[in-house]
Tab-separated table of C-alpha atoms in Angstrom:
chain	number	residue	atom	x	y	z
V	619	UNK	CA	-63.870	-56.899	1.440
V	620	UNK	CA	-62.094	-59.091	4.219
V	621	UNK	CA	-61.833	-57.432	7.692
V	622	UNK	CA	-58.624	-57.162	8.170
V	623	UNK	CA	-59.034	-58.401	12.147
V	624	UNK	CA	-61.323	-61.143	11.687
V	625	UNK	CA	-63.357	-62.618	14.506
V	626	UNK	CA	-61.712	-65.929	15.966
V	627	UNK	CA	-63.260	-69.655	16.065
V	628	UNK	CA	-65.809	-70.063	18.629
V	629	UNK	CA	-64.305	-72.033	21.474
V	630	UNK	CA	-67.350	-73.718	21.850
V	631	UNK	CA	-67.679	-77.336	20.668
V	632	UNK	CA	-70.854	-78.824	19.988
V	633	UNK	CA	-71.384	-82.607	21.220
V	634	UNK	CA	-74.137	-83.273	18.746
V	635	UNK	CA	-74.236	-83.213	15.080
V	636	UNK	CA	-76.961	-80.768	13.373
V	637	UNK	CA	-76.784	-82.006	10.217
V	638	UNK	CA	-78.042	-85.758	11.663
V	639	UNK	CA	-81.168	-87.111	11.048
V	640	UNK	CA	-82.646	-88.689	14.017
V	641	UNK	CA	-82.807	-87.539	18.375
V	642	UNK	CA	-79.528	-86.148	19.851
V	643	UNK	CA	-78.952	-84.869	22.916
V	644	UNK	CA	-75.916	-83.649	23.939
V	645	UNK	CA	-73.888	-80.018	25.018
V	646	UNK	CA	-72.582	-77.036	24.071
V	647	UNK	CA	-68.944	-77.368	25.653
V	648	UNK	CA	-67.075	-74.074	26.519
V	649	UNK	CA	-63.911	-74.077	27.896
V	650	UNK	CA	-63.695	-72.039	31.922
V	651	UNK	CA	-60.669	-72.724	33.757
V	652	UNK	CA	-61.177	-71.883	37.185
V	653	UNK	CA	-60.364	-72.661	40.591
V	654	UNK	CA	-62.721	-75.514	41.348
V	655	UNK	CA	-61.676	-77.228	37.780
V	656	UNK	CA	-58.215	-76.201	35.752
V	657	UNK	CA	-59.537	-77.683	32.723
V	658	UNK	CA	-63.237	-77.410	33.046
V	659	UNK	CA	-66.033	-76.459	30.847
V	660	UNK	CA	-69.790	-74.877	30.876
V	661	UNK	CA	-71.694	-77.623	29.709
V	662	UNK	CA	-75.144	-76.669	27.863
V	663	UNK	CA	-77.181	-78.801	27.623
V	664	UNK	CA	-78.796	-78.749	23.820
V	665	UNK	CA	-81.381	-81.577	21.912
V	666	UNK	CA	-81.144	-81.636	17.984
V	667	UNK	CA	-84.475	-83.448	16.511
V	668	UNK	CA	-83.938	-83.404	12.571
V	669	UNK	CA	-85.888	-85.399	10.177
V	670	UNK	CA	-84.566	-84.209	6.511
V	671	UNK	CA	-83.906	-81.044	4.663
V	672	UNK	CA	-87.054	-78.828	5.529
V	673	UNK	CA	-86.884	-75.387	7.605
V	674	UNK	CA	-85.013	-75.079	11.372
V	675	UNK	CA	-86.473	-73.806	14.262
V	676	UNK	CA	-84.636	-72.309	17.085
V	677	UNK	CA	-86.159	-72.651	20.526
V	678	UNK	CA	-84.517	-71.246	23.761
V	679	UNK	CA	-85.327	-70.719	27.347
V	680	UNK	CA	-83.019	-69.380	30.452
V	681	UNK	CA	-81.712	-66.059	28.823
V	682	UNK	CA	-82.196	-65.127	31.427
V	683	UNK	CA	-81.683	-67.820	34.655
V	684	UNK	CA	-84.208	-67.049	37.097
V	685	UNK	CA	-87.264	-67.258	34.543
V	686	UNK	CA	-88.838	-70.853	34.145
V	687	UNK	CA	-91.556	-71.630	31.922
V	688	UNK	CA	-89.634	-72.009	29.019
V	689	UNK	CA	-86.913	-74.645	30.626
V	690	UNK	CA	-89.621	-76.692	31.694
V	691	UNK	CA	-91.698	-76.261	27.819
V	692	UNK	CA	-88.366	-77.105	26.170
V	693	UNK	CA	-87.269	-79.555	28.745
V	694	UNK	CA	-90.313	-81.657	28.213
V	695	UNK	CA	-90.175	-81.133	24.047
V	696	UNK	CA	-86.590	-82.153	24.035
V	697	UNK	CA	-88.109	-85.131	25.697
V	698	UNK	CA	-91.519	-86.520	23.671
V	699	UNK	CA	-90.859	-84.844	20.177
V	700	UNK	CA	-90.832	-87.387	17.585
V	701	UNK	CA	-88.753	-86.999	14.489
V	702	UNK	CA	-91.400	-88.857	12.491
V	703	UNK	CA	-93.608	-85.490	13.855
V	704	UNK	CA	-90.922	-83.274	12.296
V	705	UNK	CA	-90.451	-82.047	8.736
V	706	UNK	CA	-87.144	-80.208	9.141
V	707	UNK	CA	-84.572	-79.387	12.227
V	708	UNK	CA	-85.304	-78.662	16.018
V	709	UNK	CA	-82.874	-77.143	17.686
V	710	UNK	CA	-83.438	-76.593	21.617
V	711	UNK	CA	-81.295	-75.259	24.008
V	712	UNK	CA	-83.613	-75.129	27.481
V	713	UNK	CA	-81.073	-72.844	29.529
V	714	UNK	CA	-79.354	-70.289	26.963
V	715	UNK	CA	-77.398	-68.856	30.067
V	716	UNK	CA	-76.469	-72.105	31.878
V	717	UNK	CA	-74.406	-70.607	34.898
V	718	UNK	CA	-77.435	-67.779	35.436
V	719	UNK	CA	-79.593	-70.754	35.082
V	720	UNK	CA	-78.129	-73.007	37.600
V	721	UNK	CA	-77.794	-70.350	39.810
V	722	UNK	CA	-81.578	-68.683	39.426
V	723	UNK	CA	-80.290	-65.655	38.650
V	724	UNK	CA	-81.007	-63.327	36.067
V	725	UNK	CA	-77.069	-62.336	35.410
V	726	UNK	CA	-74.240	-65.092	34.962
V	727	UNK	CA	-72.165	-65.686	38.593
V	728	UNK	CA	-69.163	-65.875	36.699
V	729	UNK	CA	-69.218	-62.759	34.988
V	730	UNK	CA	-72.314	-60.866	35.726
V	731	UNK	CA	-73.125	-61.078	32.143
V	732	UNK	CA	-76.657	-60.011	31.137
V	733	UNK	CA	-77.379	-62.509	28.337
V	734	UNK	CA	-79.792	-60.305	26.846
V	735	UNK	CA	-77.792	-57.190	26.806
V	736	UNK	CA	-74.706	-59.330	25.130
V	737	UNK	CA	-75.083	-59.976	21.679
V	738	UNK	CA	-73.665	-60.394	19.413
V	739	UNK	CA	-71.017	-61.530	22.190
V	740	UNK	CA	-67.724	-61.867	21.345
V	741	UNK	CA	-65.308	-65.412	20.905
V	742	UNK	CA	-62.625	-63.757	22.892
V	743	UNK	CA	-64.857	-61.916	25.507
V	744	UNK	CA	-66.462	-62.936	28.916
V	745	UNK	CA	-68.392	-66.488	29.367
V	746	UNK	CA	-71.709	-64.794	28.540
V	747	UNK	CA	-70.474	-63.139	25.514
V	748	UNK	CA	-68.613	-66.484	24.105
V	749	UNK	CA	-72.250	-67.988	24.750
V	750	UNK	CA	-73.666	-65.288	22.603
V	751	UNK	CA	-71.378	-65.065	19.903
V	752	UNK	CA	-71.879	-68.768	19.439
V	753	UNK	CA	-75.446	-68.517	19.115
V	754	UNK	CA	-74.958	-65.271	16.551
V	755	UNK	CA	-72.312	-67.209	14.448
V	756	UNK	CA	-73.149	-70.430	14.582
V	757	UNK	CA	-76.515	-71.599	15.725
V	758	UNK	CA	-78.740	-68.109	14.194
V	759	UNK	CA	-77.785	-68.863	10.685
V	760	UNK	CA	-78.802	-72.692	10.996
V	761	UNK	CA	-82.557	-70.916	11.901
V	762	UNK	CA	-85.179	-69.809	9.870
V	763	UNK	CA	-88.192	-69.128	12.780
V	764	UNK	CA	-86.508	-68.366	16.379
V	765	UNK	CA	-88.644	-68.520	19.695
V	766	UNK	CA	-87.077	-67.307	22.961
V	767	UNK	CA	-89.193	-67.971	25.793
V	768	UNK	CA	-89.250	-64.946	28.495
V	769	UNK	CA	-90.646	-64.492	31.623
V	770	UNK	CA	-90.558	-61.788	34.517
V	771	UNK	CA	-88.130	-63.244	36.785
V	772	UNK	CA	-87.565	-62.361	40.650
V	773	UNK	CA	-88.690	-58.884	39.987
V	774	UNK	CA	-91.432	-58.502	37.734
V	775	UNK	CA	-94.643	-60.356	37.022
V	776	UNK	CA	-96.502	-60.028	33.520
V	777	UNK	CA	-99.750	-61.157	31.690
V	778	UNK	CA	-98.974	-64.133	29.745
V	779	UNK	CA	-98.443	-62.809	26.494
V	780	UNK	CA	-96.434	-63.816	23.639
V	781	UNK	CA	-94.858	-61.200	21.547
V	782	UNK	CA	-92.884	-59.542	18.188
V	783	UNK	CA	-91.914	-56.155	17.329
V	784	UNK	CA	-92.439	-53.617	14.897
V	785	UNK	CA	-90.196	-53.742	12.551
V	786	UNK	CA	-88.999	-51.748	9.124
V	787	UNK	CA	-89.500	-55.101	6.807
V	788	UNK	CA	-92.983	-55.367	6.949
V	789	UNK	CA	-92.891	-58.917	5.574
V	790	UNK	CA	-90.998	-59.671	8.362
V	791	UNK	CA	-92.922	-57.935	11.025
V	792	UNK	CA	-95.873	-59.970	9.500
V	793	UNK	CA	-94.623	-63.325	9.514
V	794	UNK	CA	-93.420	-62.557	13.333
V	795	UNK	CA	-97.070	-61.500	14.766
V	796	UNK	CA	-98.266	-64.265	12.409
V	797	UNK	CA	-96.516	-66.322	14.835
V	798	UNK	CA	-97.554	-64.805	17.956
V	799	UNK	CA	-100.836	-65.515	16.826
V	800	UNK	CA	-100.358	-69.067	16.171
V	801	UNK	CA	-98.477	-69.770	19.449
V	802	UNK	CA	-101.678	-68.764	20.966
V	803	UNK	CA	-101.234	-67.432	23.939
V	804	UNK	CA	-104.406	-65.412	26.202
V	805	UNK	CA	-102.450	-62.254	25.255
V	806	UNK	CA	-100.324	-60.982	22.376
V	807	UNK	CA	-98.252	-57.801	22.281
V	808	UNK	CA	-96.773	-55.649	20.307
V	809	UNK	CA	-94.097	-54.826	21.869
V	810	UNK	CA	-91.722	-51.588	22.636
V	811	UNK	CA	-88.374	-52.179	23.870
V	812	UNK	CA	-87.029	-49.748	26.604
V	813	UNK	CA	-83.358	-51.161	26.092
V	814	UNK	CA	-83.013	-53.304	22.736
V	815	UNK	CA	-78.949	-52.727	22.800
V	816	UNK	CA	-77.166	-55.896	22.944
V	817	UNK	CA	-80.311	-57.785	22.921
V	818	UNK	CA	-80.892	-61.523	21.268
V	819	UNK	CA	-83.833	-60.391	19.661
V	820	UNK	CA	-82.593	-57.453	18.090
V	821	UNK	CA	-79.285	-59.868	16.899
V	822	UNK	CA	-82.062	-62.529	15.384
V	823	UNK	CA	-84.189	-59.765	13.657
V	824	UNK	CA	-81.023	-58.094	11.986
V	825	UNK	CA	-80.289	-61.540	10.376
V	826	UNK	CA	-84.025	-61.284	8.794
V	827	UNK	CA	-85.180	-64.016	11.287
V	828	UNK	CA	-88.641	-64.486	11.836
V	829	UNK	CA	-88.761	-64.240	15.911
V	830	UNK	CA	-91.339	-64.556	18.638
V	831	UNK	CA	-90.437	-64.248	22.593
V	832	UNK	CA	-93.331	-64.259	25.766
V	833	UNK	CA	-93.542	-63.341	29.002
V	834	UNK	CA	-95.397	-65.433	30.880
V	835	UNK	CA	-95.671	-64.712	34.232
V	836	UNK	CA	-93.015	-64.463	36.834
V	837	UNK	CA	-91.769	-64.122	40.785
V	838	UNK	CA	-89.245	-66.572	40.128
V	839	UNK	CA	-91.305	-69.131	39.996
V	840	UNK	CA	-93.479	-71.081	37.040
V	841	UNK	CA	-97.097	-71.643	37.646
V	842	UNK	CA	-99.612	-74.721	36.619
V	843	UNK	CA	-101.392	-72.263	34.244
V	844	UNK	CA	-98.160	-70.397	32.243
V	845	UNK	CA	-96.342	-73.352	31.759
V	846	UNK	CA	-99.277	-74.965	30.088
V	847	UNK	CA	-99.325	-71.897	27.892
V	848	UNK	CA	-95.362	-72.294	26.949
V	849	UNK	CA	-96.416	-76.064	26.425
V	850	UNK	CA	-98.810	-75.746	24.279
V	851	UNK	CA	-97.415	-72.566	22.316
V	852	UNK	CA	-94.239	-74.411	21.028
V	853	UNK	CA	-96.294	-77.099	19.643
V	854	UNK	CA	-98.189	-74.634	18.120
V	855	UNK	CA	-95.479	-72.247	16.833
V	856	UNK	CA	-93.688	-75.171	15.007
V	857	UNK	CA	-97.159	-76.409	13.566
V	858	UNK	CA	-97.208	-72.891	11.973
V	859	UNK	CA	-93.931	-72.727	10.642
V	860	UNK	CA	-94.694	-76.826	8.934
V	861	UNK	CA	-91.509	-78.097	10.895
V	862	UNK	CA	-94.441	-79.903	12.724
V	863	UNK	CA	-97.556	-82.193	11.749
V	864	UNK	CA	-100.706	-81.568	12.791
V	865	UNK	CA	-103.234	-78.617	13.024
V	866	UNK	CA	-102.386	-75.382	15.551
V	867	UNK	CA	-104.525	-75.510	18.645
V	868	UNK	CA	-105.796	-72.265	18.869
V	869	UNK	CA	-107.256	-70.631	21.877
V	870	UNK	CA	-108.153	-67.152	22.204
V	871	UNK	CA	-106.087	-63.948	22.386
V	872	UNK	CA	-106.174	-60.488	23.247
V	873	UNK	CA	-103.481	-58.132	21.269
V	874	UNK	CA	-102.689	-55.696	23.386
V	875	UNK	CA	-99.956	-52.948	22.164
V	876	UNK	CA	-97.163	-50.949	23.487
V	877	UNK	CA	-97.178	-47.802	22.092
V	878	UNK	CA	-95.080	-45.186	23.446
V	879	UNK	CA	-92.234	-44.962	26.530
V	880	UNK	CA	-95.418	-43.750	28.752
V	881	UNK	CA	-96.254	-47.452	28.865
V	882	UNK	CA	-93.320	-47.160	31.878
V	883	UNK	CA	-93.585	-46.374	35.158
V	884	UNK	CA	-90.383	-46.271	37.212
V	885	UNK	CA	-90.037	-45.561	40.843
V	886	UNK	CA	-88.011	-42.368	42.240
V	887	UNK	CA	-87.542	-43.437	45.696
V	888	UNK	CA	-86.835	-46.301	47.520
V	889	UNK	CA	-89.123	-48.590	50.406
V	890	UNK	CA	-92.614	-50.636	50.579
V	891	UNK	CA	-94.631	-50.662	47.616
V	892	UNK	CA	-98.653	-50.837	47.906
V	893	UNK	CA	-99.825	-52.292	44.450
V	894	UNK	CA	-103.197	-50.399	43.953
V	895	UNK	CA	-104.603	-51.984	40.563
V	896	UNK	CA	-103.785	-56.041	39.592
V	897	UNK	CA	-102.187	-57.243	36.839
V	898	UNK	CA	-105.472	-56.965	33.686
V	899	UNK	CA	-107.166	-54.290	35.514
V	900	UNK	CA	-108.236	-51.241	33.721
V	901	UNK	CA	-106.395	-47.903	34.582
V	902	UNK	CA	-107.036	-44.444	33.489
V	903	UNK	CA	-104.298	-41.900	32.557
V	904	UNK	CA	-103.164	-40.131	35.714
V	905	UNK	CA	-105.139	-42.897	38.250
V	906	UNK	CA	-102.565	-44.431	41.029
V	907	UNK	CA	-101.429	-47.472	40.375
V	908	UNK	CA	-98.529	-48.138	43.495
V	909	UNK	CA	-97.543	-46.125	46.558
V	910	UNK	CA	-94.293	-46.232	48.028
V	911	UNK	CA	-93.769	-45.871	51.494
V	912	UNK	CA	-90.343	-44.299	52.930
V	913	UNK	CA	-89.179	-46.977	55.918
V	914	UNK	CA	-87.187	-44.828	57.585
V	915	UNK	CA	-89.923	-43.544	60.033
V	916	UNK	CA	-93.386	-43.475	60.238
V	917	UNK	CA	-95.986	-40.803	59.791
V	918	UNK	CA	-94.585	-39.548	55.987
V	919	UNK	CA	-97.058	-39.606	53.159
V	920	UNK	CA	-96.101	-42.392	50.359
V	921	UNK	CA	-94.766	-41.187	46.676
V	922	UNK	CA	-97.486	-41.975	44.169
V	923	UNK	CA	-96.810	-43.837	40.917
V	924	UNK	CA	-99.426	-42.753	38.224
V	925	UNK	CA	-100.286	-44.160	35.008
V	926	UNK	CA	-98.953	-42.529	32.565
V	927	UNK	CA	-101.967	-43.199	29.788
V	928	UNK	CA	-105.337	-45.553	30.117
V	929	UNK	CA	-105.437	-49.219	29.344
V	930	UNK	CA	-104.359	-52.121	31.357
V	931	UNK	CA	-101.790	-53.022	34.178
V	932	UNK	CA	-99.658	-55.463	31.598
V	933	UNK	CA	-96.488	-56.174	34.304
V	934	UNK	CA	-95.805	-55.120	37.989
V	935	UNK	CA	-93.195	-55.120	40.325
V	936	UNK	CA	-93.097	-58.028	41.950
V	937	UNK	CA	-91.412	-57.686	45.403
V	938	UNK	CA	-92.818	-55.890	48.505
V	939	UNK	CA	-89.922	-53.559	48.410
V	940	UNK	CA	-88.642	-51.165	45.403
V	941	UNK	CA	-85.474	-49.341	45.190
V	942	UNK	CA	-84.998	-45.907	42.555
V	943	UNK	CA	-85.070	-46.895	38.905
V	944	UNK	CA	-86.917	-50.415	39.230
V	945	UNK	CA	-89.714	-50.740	36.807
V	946	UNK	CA	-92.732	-50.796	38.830
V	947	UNK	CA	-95.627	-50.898	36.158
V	948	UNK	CA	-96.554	-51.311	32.358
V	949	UNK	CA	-99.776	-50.123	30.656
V	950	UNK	CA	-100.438	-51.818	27.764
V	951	UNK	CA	-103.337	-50.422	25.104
V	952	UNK	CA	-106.112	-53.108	24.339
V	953	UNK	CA	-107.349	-53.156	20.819
């Protein structure tokens, strides 16, 4: 049955062609009038590397802007792959949310648009949701294996893990922590969303998608180590999907599993925050993990954050101070 209020065109024009054999690199040209430029556009910047009919893989970094490991991985892939490597399509679009991106933010400055709280985004909506509804309608059903490269931003530092989720296809849960296991990183999760509304991964799973995101460190910043992790992981994620030649380098990995909302700790009150355990230390149910001191005046005891359940500090906080709802730990369960 046809809807009787059917979804516009995208307004977003690609500057490459998909179906082209060969290296292109090009944009993803959406329309913003603005003040600084009456007929401007957001320019993303996307590489196609096709080399015949076999299976497409969709890789994407800056969902959110202020997380860098996976523009610099997808960056430097866009740059060295060789078609005559590639059985198949690569599509790779290094900064998903280009304004957050530019900006090294988490949110877009034009619209405060959470990229990963958007989807499926809407043609006639904000910037951020025009970006997402492109990627739902025109770029998801292109892919057959999707990687979205997280990390913690400004606020939160992780383990480097790479993850998938539980899902109700089984099939397709296994082909997803098949995946994780192939990209390789020193940790893989299994992972428990706290907010999957709106979400990119929830979008590409829905569509029957075979989908793998990380987190791989964070502080707003990338280090030596995790981007050599998001390097090598690609590689090895297209190897495993035979869009690639060559073996998977595999190094090894601790799963590590997310089993319930008590993996969360969230602070109740705002000021400093004394980290008491480091991120892969082992923490017993109830032990202190972070103490936050009030800053209005000295000589008041701190709040204690405790752990929730045993296993291992899997994220932090990452700034010195904490305001009421941040996220201020994850315990993840070792297998």
């Amino acid at each position: 049955m046809t809807s009787a209020n059917p979804l516009p065109p995208s307004p977003i024009t690609p500057t490459v062609d998909f179906d082209r054999d060969g290296v292109q690199h090009g944009f993803l040209r959406l329309p913003y009038s603005r003040d600084e430029s009456a007929w401007g556009s957001v320019m993303i910047p996307v590489a196609v590397i096709r080399n015949g009919n076999g299976p497409t893989a969709l890789l994407t970094g800056g969902n959110h802007g202020d997380e860098y490991e996976g523009p610099i991985a997808l960056s430097d892939l866009a740059r060295t792959l060789d078609p005559k490597d590639v059985n198949g399509t690569v599509i790779i679009v290094p900064a998903m949310n280009y304004p957050a991106f530019r900006a090294g933010t988490r949110t877009s400055p034009v619209d405060k648009g959470n990229m990963n709280r958007s989807f499926p985004g809407r043609p006639d909506g904000t910037v951020t949701q025009k970006i997402a509804d492109y990627f739902t309608r025109e770029l998801l059903p292109r892919a057959d294996v999707v990687l979205d490269f997280h990390s913690g931003g400004k606020t939160l530092d992780f383990l480097p893990f790479a993850a998938a989720h539980v899902l109700p296809d089984k099939a397709q849960e296994a082909r997803g922590f098949d995946a994780v296991r192939a990209f390789s990183a020193p940790w893989s999760m299994r992972m428990l969303e706290i907010d999957a509304v709106g979400m990119y991964d929830t979008t590409v799973e829905e569509l029957g998608k075979t989908f793998v995101t990380t987190e791989l460190g964070g502080g707003g910043t990338a280090r030596a180590e995790t981007i050599r992790i998001a390097k090598r992981g690609v590689r090895n994620f297209l190897r495993h999907t035979g869009i690639l030649s060559g073996d998977v380098d595999l190094h090894e990995t601790r799963w590590i599993d997310m089993p319930s909302a008590d993996c969360f700790s969230f602070a109740e009150d705002a000021g400093l925050i004394e980290t008491m355990a480091d991120l892969g230390d082992p923490v017993a149910a109830g032990q202190v993990i972070a103490r936050i001191y009030p800053m209005g005046r000295t000589g008041t005891a701190p709040a204690e954050i405790k752990a929730g359940h045993s296993g291992i500090l899997a994220a932090r906080h990452f700034p010195g101070l904490v305001n009421p709802g941040d996220c201020v730990s994850v315990i993840a369960v070792t297998e």
